[in-house]
mmCIF file of C-alpha atoms and ligand atoms in Angstrom:
data_model
loop_
_atom_site.group_PDB
_atom_site.id
_atom_site.type_symbol
_atom_site.label_atom_id
_atom_site.label_comp_id
_atom_site.label_asym_id
_atom_site.label_seq_id
_atom_site.Cartn_x
_atom_site.Cartn_y
_atom_site.Cartn_z
ATOM 1 C CA MET A 1 -19.768 2.996 -43.716
ATOM 2 C CA THR A 2 -18.159 6.330 -44.528
ATOM 3 C CA ALA A 3 -17.028 8.195 -41.458
ATOM 4 C CA GLN A 4 -18.012 11.750 -40.694
ATOM 5 C CA ILE A 5 -15.133 14.141 -40.143
ATOM 6 C CA LEU A 6 -14.510 15.659 -36.727
ATOM 7 C CA ASP A 7 -13.274 19.030 -37.909
ATOM 8 C CA GLY A 8 -10.990 20.259 -35.113
ATOM 9 C CA THR A 9 -10.088 23.422 -36.989
ATOM 10 C CA ARG A 10 -13.715 24.521 -37.232
ATOM 11 C CA ILE A 11 -14.677 23.484 -33.695
ATOM 12 C CA SER A 12 -11.617 25.107 -32.127
ATOM 13 C CA GLY A 13 -12.365 28.274 -34.121
ATOM 14 C CA GLU A 14 -15.844 28.398 -32.566
ATOM 15 C CA ILE A 15 -14.425 27.847 -29.075
ATOM 16 C CA ARG A 16 -11.730 30.462 -29.543
ATOM 17 C CA GLU A 17 -14.279 32.998 -30.713
ATOM 18 C CA LYS A 18 -16.348 32.375 -27.564
ATOM 19 C CA ILE A 19 -13.229 32.731 -25.416
ATOM 20 C CA GLY A 20 -12.466 36.053 -27.133
ATOM 21 C CA GLU A 21 -15.932 37.287 -26.165
ATOM 22 C CA GLU A 22 -15.468 36.073 -22.585
ATOM 23 C CA VAL A 23 -12.115 37.853 -22.324
ATOM 24 C CA ALA A 24 -13.699 41.103 -23.546
ATOM 25 C CA ALA A 25 -16.429 40.713 -20.910
ATOM 26 C CA LEU A 26 -13.887 40.022 -18.139
ATOM 27 C CA LYS A 27 -12.018 43.155 -19.127
ATOM 28 C CA ALA A 28 -15.145 45.295 -19.247
ATOM 29 C CA GLU A 29 -16.731 43.964 -16.059
ATOM 30 C CA HIS A 30 -13.713 43.118 -13.903
ATOM 31 C CA GLY A 31 -10.812 45.065 -15.419
ATOM 32 C CA PHE A 32 -8.447 42.192 -16.166
ATOM 33 C CA VAL A 33 -7.533 39.847 -18.988
ATOM 34 C CA PRO A 34 -6.213 36.296 -18.423
ATOM 35 C CA GLY A 35 -2.418 36.057 -18.435
ATOM 36 C CA LEU A 36 -0.488 33.081 -19.818
ATOM 37 C CA THR A 37 3.265 32.496 -19.651
ATOM 38 C CA VAL A 38 4.858 29.847 -21.844
ATOM 39 C CA ILE A 39 8.420 28.922 -20.898
ATOM 40 C CA GLN A 40 10.710 27.099 -23.297
ATOM 41 C CA VAL A 41 14.304 26.007 -22.758
ATOM 42 C CA GLY A 42 16.437 25.907 -25.891
ATOM 43 C CA GLU A 43 15.172 25.697 -29.437
ATOM 44 C CA VAL A 44 13.831 22.224 -30.255
ATOM 45 C CA PRO A 45 12.201 23.153 -33.589
ATOM 46 C CA GLU A 46 9.021 21.194 -32.922
ATOM 47 C CA SER A 47 8.614 22.819 -29.488
ATOM 48 C CA SER A 48 9.281 26.261 -30.960
ATOM 49 C CA ALA A 49 6.495 25.768 -33.495
ATOM 50 C CA TYR A 50 4.024 24.711 -30.781
ATOM 51 C CA VAL A 51 5.068 27.544 -28.442
ATOM 52 C CA LYS A 52 4.627 30.073 -31.216
ATOM 53 C CA MET A 53 1.123 28.765 -31.959
ATOM 54 C CA LYS A 54 0.168 28.914 -28.271
ATOM 55 C CA GLU A 55 1.486 32.456 -27.886
ATOM 56 C CA LYS A 56 -0.256 33.621 -31.046
ATOM 57 C CA ALA A 57 -3.586 32.061 -30.068
ATOM 58 C CA ALA A 58 -3.409 33.643 -26.593
ATOM 59 C CA ASN A 59 -2.697 37.056 -28.100
ATOM 60 C CA LYS A 60 -5.530 36.714 -30.566
ATOM 61 C CA ALA A 61 -7.983 35.832 -27.790
ATOM 62 C CA GLY A 62 -7.007 39.075 -26.025
ATOM 63 C CA PHE A 63 -4.894 37.485 -23.260
ATOM 64 C CA LEU A 64 -1.767 38.905 -21.760
ATOM 65 C CA SER A 65 0.603 36.471 -23.456
ATOM 66 C CA ARG A 66 4.244 36.056 -22.432
ATOM 67 C CA LYS A 67 6.855 33.833 -23.946
ATOM 68 C CA ILE A 68 10.045 33.227 -22.017
ATOM 69 C CA ASN A 69 12.786 31.521 -23.961
ATOM 70 C CA LEU A 70 15.704 30.424 -21.793
ATOM 71 C CA PRO A 71 18.938 29.639 -23.647
ATOM 72 C CA VAL A 72 19.807 26.037 -24.439
ATOM 73 C CA ASP A 73 22.569 26.079 -21.804
ATOM 74 C CA ALA A 74 20.307 27.466 -19.037
ATOM 75 C CA SER A 75 20.546 25.593 -15.748
ATOM 76 C CA GLU A 76 17.739 23.865 -13.924
ATOM 77 C CA ALA A 77 18.068 26.500 -11.165
ATOM 78 C CA GLU A 78 17.501 29.288 -13.701
ATOM 79 C CA LEU A 79 14.358 27.584 -14.943
ATOM 80 C CA LEU A 80 13.097 27.096 -11.376
ATOM 81 C CA ASP A 81 13.789 30.789 -10.629
ATOM 82 C CA GLU A 82 11.764 31.789 -13.666
ATOM 83 C CA ILE A 83 8.869 29.552 -12.643
ATOM 84 C CA HIS A 84 8.912 31.090 -9.157
ATOM 85 C CA ARG A 85 8.858 34.597 -10.649
ATOM 86 C CA GLN A 86 5.788 33.687 -12.712
ATOM 87 C CA ASN A 87 4.152 32.058 -9.671
ATOM 88 C CA GLU A 88 4.434 35.423 -7.890
ATOM 89 C CA HIS A 89 3.402 37.564 -10.853
ATOM 90 C CA PRO A 90 -0.012 39.141 -10.178
ATOM 91 C CA ASP A 91 -0.992 39.388 -13.876
ATOM 92 C CA ILE A 92 -0.204 35.767 -14.758
ATOM 93 C CA ASP A 93 -2.898 33.109 -14.343
ATOM 94 C CA GLY A 94 -1.397 30.177 -16.223
ATOM 95 C CA ILE A 95 2.177 28.874 -16.514
ATOM 96 C CA LEU A 96 3.199 26.281 -19.065
ATOM 97 C CA VAL A 97 6.685 24.782 -19.265
ATOM 98 C CA GLN A 98 7.049 23.329 -22.734
ATOM 99 C CA LEU A 99 8.187 19.709 -22.667
ATOM 100 C CA PRO A 100 10.597 18.122 -23.206
ATOM 101 C CA VAL A 101 13.033 20.004 -20.969
ATOM 102 C CA PRO A 102 16.734 19.096 -21.333
ATOM 103 C CA ASP A 103 17.481 15.478 -20.339
ATOM 104 C CA GLU A 104 19.643 16.448 -17.367
ATOM 105 C CA PHE A 105 16.777 18.380 -15.729
ATOM 106 C CA ASP A 106 14.551 16.722 -13.160
ATOM 107 C CA GLU A 107 11.199 17.021 -14.918
ATOM 108 C CA ASN A 108 9.237 16.116 -11.835
ATOM 109 C CA LYS A 109 10.911 18.854 -9.810
ATOM 110 C CA ILE A 110 10.161 21.411 -12.516
ATOM 111 C CA LEU A 111 6.510 20.455 -12.926
ATOM 112 C CA SER A 112 6.086 20.411 -9.142
ATOM 113 C CA ALA A 113 7.417 23.987 -8.964
ATOM 114 C CA VAL A 114 4.481 25.394 -10.957
ATOM 115 C CA ALA A 115 1.951 26.756 -8.454
ATOM 116 C CA ILE A 116 -1.194 24.612 -8.377
ATOM 117 C CA GLU A 117 -3.438 27.628 -8.933
ATOM 118 C CA LYS A 118 -1.468 28.435 -12.130
ATOM 119 C CA ASP A 119 -0.893 24.894 -13.400
ATOM 120 C CA VAL A 120 -2.557 25.389 -16.776
ATOM 121 C CA ASP A 121 -1.138 22.137 -18.209
ATOM 122 C CA GLY A 122 -2.270 19.973 -15.300
ATOM 123 C CA PHE A 123 1.191 18.396 -15.146
ATOM 124 C CA ASN A 124 2.009 19.223 -11.516
ATOM 125 C CA PRO A 125 1.881 15.831 -9.735
ATOM 126 C CA TYR A 126 -0.808 17.253 -7.426
ATOM 127 C CA SER A 127 -3.010 18.076 -10.444
ATOM 128 C CA VAL A 128 -2.302 14.620 -11.893
ATOM 129 C CA GLY A 129 -3.483 13.095 -8.614
ATOM 130 C CA MET A 130 -6.623 15.265 -8.526
ATOM 131 C CA LEU A 131 -7.559 14.114 -12.020
ATOM 132 C CA SER A 132 -6.819 10.514 -11.163
ATOM 133 C CA ALA A 133 -8.989 10.784 -8.034
ATOM 134 C CA SER A 134 -11.754 12.408 -10.117
ATOM 135 C CA LYS A 135 -11.919 15.432 -7.843
ATOM 136 C CA ASP A 136 -13.998 18.233 -9.310
ATOM 137 C CA ARG A 137 -11.554 21.106 -9.313
ATOM 138 C CA PHE A 138 -8.789 19.553 -11.348
ATOM 139 C CA ILE A 139 -7.243 21.050 -14.468
ATOM 140 C CA ALA A 140 -6.774 18.342 -17.091
ATOM 141 C CA PRO A 141 -4.043 18.587 -19.735
ATOM 142 C CA ALA A 142 -5.024 20.437 -22.903
ATOM 143 C CA THR A 143 -4.812 17.632 -25.453
ATOM 144 C CA PRO A 144 -7.062 15.228 -23.503
ATOM 145 C CA VAL A 145 -9.542 18.067 -22.858
ATOM 146 C CA GLY A 146 -9.625 18.702 -26.622
ATOM 147 C CA ILE A 147 -10.079 14.991 -27.342
ATOM 148 C CA MET A 148 -13.033 14.780 -24.951
ATOM 149 C CA GLU A 149 -14.671 17.812 -26.564
ATOM 150 C CA LEU A 150 -14.347 16.167 -29.994
ATOM 151 C CA ILE A 151 -15.921 12.949 -28.699
ATOM 152 C CA ARG A 152 -18.744 14.982 -27.115
ATOM 153 C CA ARG A 153 -19.410 16.657 -30.462
ATOM 154 C CA THR A 154 -20.265 13.275 -32.032
ATOM 155 C CA GLY A 155 -23.293 13.191 -29.735
ATOM 156 C CA ILE A 156 -22.582 9.651 -28.529
ATOM 157 C CA ASP A 157 -23.222 8.823 -24.893
ATOM 158 C CA MET A 158 -19.886 7.613 -23.477
ATOM 159 C CA LYS A 159 -21.526 5.880 -20.521
ATOM 160 C CA GLY A 160 -20.873 2.140 -20.630
ATOM 161 C CA LYS A 161 -19.085 2.302 -23.984
ATOM 162 C CA GLU A 162 -15.865 0.396 -24.657
ATOM 163 C CA ALA A 163 -13.103 2.987 -24.905
ATOM 164 C CA VAL A 164 -9.583 1.951 -25.822
ATOM 165 C CA VAL A 165 -6.631 4.312 -25.522
ATOM 166 C CA LEU A 166 -3.618 3.210 -27.522
ATOM 167 C CA GLY A 167 -0.580 4.880 -25.925
ATOM 168 C CA ARG A 168 0.272 5.447 -22.259
ATOM 169 C CA SER A 169 2.035 8.827 -22.164
ATOM 170 C CA ASN A 170 1.594 11.198 -19.225
ATOM 171 C CA ILE A 171 0.637 13.992 -21.644
ATOM 172 C CA VAL A 172 -2.091 12.196 -23.609
ATOM 173 C CA GLY A 173 -2.776 8.493 -22.978
ATOM 174 C CA LYS A 174 -3.100 8.350 -19.198
ATOM 175 C CA PRO A 175 -5.062 11.592 -18.659
ATOM 176 C CA THR A 176 -7.388 10.770 -21.574
ATOM 177 C CA ALA A 177 -8.122 7.400 -19.976
ATOM 178 C CA ALA A 178 -8.899 9.162 -16.673
ATOM 179 C CA LEU A 179 -11.318 11.556 -18.386
ATOM 180 C CA LEU A 180 -13.066 8.724 -20.261
ATOM 181 C CA LEU A 181 -13.424 6.850 -16.989
ATOM 182 C CA LYS A 182 -14.989 9.934 -15.444
ATOM 183 C CA GLU A 183 -17.589 9.805 -18.232
ATOM 184 C CA HIS A 184 -18.328 6.193 -17.204
ATOM 185 C CA ALA A 185 -16.776 4.525 -20.244
ATOM 186 C CA THR A 186 -15.178 1.095 -19.801
ATOM 187 C CA VAL A 187 -11.550 1.986 -20.391
ATOM 188 C CA THR A 188 -8.604 -0.086 -21.579
ATOM 189 C CA ILE A 189 -5.127 1.360 -22.029
ATOM 190 C CA CYS A 190 -2.902 -0.572 -24.402
ATOM 191 C CA HIS A 191 0.590 0.046 -25.781
ATOM 192 C CA SER A 192 3.498 -1.365 -27.747
ATOM 193 C CA ARG A 193 3.896 -4.359 -25.396
ATOM 194 C CA THR A 194 0.224 -5.330 -25.513
ATOM 195 C CA LYS A 195 -0.295 -8.764 -27.063
ATOM 196 C CA ASP A 196 -2.397 -8.870 -30.216
ATOM 197 C CA LEU A 197 -3.214 -5.165 -30.334
ATOM 198 C CA PRO A 198 -5.867 -5.384 -33.080
ATOM 199 C CA SER A 199 -7.935 -7.801 -31.004
ATOM 200 C CA VAL A 200 -8.022 -5.204 -28.193
ATOM 201 C CA THR A 201 -8.492 -2.037 -30.238
ATOM 202 C CA SER A 202 -11.172 -3.582 -32.458
ATOM 203 C CA ARG A 203 -13.420 -3.897 -29.381
ATOM 204 C CA ALA A 204 -13.478 -0.122 -29.041
ATOM 205 C CA ASP A 205 -16.562 1.988 -29.611
ATOM 206 C CA ILE A 206 -14.212 4.911 -28.933
ATOM 207 C CA LEU A 207 -10.602 4.497 -30.021
ATOM 208 C CA VAL A 208 -8.010 7.132 -29.094
ATOM 209 C CA VAL A 209 -4.631 6.625 -30.735
ATOM 210 C CA ALA A 210 -1.528 8.424 -29.421
ATOM 211 C CA VAL A 211 1.526 6.301 -30.156
ATOM 212 C CA GLY A 212 3.559 8.420 -32.571
ATOM 213 C CA ARG A 213 3.881 5.657 -35.210
ATOM 214 C CA GLU A 214 2.701 6.655 -38.649
ATOM 215 C CA LEU A 215 -0.174 4.681 -40.171
ATOM 216 C CA MET A 216 -0.003 1.990 -37.500
ATOM 217 C CA VAL A 217 -3.752 1.690 -37.031
ATOM 218 C CA THR A 218 -5.137 0.034 -40.127
ATOM 219 C CA SER A 219 -8.585 -1.330 -40.859
ATOM 220 C CA GLU A 220 -8.170 -4.489 -38.748
ATOM 221 C CA TYR A 221 -7.626 -2.349 -35.615
ATOM 222 C CA ILE A 222 -10.976 -0.611 -35.974
ATOM 223 C CA LYS A 223 -14.467 -1.749 -35.053
ATOM 224 C CA GLU A 224 -17.154 -0.996 -37.621
ATOM 225 C CA GLY A 225 -18.824 2.272 -36.566
ATOM 226 C CA ALA A 226 -16.189 3.305 -34.005
ATOM 227 C CA VAL A 227 -15.313 6.888 -33.133
ATOM 228 C CA VAL A 228 -11.598 7.195 -33.960
ATOM 229 C CA ILE A 229 -9.472 9.992 -32.521
ATOM 230 C CA ASP A 230 -6.005 10.231 -34.053
ATOM 231 C CA VAL A 231 -3.516 12.213 -31.963
ATOM 232 C CA GLY A 232 -0.452 11.312 -34.073
ATOM 233 C CA VAL A 233 1.263 13.967 -36.161
ATOM 234 C CA ASN A 234 4.115 12.315 -38.060
ATOM 235 C CA TYR A 235 6.139 14.522 -40.386
ATOM 236 C CA THR A 236 7.034 12.994 -43.754
ATOM 237 C CA GLU A 237 8.852 13.957 -46.925
ATOM 238 C CA ASP A 238 8.236 10.526 -48.454
ATOM 239 C CA GLU A 239 6.251 11.641 -51.479
ATOM 240 C CA LYS A 240 5.952 8.145 -52.954
ATOM 241 C CA LYS A 241 4.458 6.673 -49.796
ATOM 242 C CA PHE A 242 2.218 9.696 -49.287
ATOM 243 C CA LYS A 243 0.806 9.358 -52.787
ATOM 244 C CA GLU A 244 0.179 5.648 -52.281
ATOM 245 C CA VAL A 245 -1.703 6.230 -49.040
ATOM 246 C CA TYR A 246 -3.662 9.264 -50.238
ATOM 247 C CA LEU A 247 -4.284 8.001 -53.772
ATOM 248 C CA ASP A 248 -7.929 9.115 -53.645
ATOM 249 C CA PHE A 249 -7.229 12.461 -51.949
ATOM 250 C CA PRO A 250 -5.864 14.819 -54.601
ATOM 251 C CA ASP A 251 -6.129 17.877 -52.340
ATOM 252 C CA PHE A 252 -3.829 16.211 -49.755
ATOM 253 C CA ILE A 253 -1.308 15.370 -52.481
ATOM 254 C CA GLU A 254 -1.468 18.870 -53.908
ATOM 255 C CA LYS A 255 -0.609 20.297 -50.489
ATOM 256 C CA LEU A 256 2.368 17.965 -50.102
ATOM 257 C CA GLU A 257 3.659 18.846 -53.557
ATOM 258 C CA LYS A 258 3.421 22.534 -52.764
ATOM 259 C CA LYS A 259 5.232 22.303 -49.419
ATOM 260 C CA GLY A 260 7.567 19.357 -49.965
ATOM 261 C CA TYR A 261 6.371 17.706 -46.774
ATOM 262 C CA GLY A 262 3.194 16.420 -45.196
ATOM 263 C CA TYR A 263 1.897 14.536 -42.170
ATOM 264 C CA PHE A 264 0.659 11.041 -41.519
ATOM 265 C CA GLY A 265 -1.505 10.292 -38.544
ATOM 266 C CA ASP A 266 -1.006 7.222 -36.375
ATOM 267 C CA VAL A 267 -4.177 6.014 -38.082
ATOM 268 C CA HIS A 268 -4.401 5.006 -41.735
ATOM 269 C CA TYR A 269 -6.945 7.698 -42.575
ATOM 270 C CA PRO A 270 -8.336 6.329 -45.868
ATOM 271 C CA GLN A 271 -8.889 2.882 -44.307
ATOM 272 C CA ALA A 272 -10.438 4.370 -41.164
ATOM 273 C CA LEU A 273 -12.792 6.511 -43.249
ATOM 274 C CA LYS A 274 -14.372 3.352 -44.638
ATOM 275 C CA LYS A 275 -14.923 1.734 -41.258
ATOM 276 C CA ALA A 276 -15.375 4.344 -38.524
ATOM 277 C CA SER A 277 -18.452 6.456 -37.829
ATOM 278 C CA TRP A 278 -16.331 9.497 -36.969
ATOM 279 C CA ILE A 279 -12.659 10.244 -37.587
ATOM 280 C CA THR A 280 -10.316 13.159 -36.895
ATOM 281 C CA PRO A 281 -8.136 14.303 -39.791
ATOM 282 C CA VAL A 282 -4.395 14.937 -39.440
ATOM 283 C CA PRO A 283 -3.666 17.779 -39.469
ATOM 284 C CA GLY A 284 -6.819 19.660 -38.462
ATOM 285 C CA GLY A 285 -8.230 17.289 -35.840
ATOM 286 C CA VAL A 286 -6.831 17.101 -32.325
ATOM 287 C CA GLY A 287 -4.025 19.665 -32.833
ATOM 288 C CA PRO A 288 -6.184 22.805 -33.028
ATOM 289 C CA MET A 289 -8.316 21.543 -30.128
ATOM 290 C CA THR A 290 -5.242 21.440 -27.885
ATOM 291 C CA ILE A 291 -4.717 25.162 -28.358
ATOM 292 C CA ALA A 292 -8.383 25.982 -27.709
ATOM 293 C CA SER A 293 -8.303 23.852 -24.528
ATOM 294 C CA LEU A 294 -5.191 25.593 -23.271
ATOM 295 C CA LEU A 295 -7.002 28.916 -23.610
ATOM 296 C CA MET A 296 -10.066 27.498 -21.822
ATOM 297 C CA ASN A 297 -7.891 26.214 -18.975
ATOM 298 C CA THR A 298 -6.281 29.644 -18.639
ATOM 299 C CA VAL A 299 -9.665 31.370 -18.395
ATOM 300 C CA THR A 300 -10.785 28.824 -15.767
ATOM 301 C CA LEU A 301 -7.678 29.504 -13.661
ATOM 302 C CA ALA A 302 -8.035 33.265 -14.075
ATOM 303 C CA ARG A 303 -11.667 33.193 -12.899
ATOM 304 C CA ARG A 304 -10.748 31.064 -9.896
ATOM 305 C CA ARG A 305 -7.751 33.091 -8.836
ATOM 306 C CA ARG A 306 -9.203 36.552 -9.429
ATOM 307 C CA LEU A 307 -12.928 36.087 -8.872
ATOM 308 C CA GLY A 308 -12.810 33.264 -6.353
ATOM 309 C CA GLU A 309 -15.035 31.015 -8.482
HETATM 310 N N1 GUN B 1 5.000 18.947 -25.272
HETATM 311 C C1 GUN B 1 4.184 18.243 -26.100
HETATM 312 N N2 GUN B 1 2.894 18.459 -25.792
HETATM 313 C C2 GUN B 1 2.887 19.308 -24.747
HETATM 314 C C3 GUN B 1 1.848 19.909 -23.979
HETATM 315 O O1 GUN B 1 0.651 19.695 -24.188
HETATM 316 N N3 GUN B 1 2.259 20.743 -22.992
HETATM 317 C C4 GUN B 1 3.578 20.985 -22.732
HETATM 318 N N4 GUN B 1 3.884 21.789 -21.747
HETATM 319 N N5 GUN B 1 4.552 20.440 -23.415
HETATM 320 C C5 GUN B 1 4.201 19.606 -24.430
#
């Protein structure tokens, strides 16, 4: 079997275009545009890249987009003050605190400070509970929302299917499992301590991998015909290894040679291509969907807060 590609770049482009149209309509009919504030503490390069992408995408969709960058030595109290200011701000509908925050901060306290009606990331413990309890008006985190949209696009009915989520993070693994459960899949979460991982993952009709270990999921982990969603984005400058893995993908190699770096997924893409029915590329799979979902969540919150929907 040769897998079909779940093209996150194309699908997120379509979604973002629709959001742009919706924002124009909100402005014309109701006189407001959705407002999103992204708060970052310090300058972790990876976080800065993500924050920049989020800010740019929000601007492009016609949002009011604010980026607040607190200095690396900012205190927890300063961050909490900023969150409270954004909670009170009439033009802001969504607040996102980029994680990780500095180690000495109490992450739970910070996420709890984001007003529920502006919790665009769904990381406030109340939102986490609402998702877990399958209540209707929850906001689910952006990456899992994007993953679910990709699975939906395959056209498969999730009801009764075996879904395995490899990875148990609060940002991806656990909320994705909750969303799959809501779609009536039979869900297993496994992780680095799970015994005989391939025997568990190879049962999956839907396999979501979010472990942050490059190329971990090889052919033996994958059931013939599975839908494979690869959330891993692992930076590499190892040209030799890259060329070995992507031997039959000259365009990938060309890109690496041009830039001097590339990315491996958590899934061994060439092996998965031969076994899965659908597979997400890295990059260009889940990543772009996360941004589109963040914008969707912001619009949802804006409509609720301003129009009482
Ligand atoms: N850090 C890594 N992923 C995310 C995310 O989706 N949201 C936030 N706020 N921080 C992150």
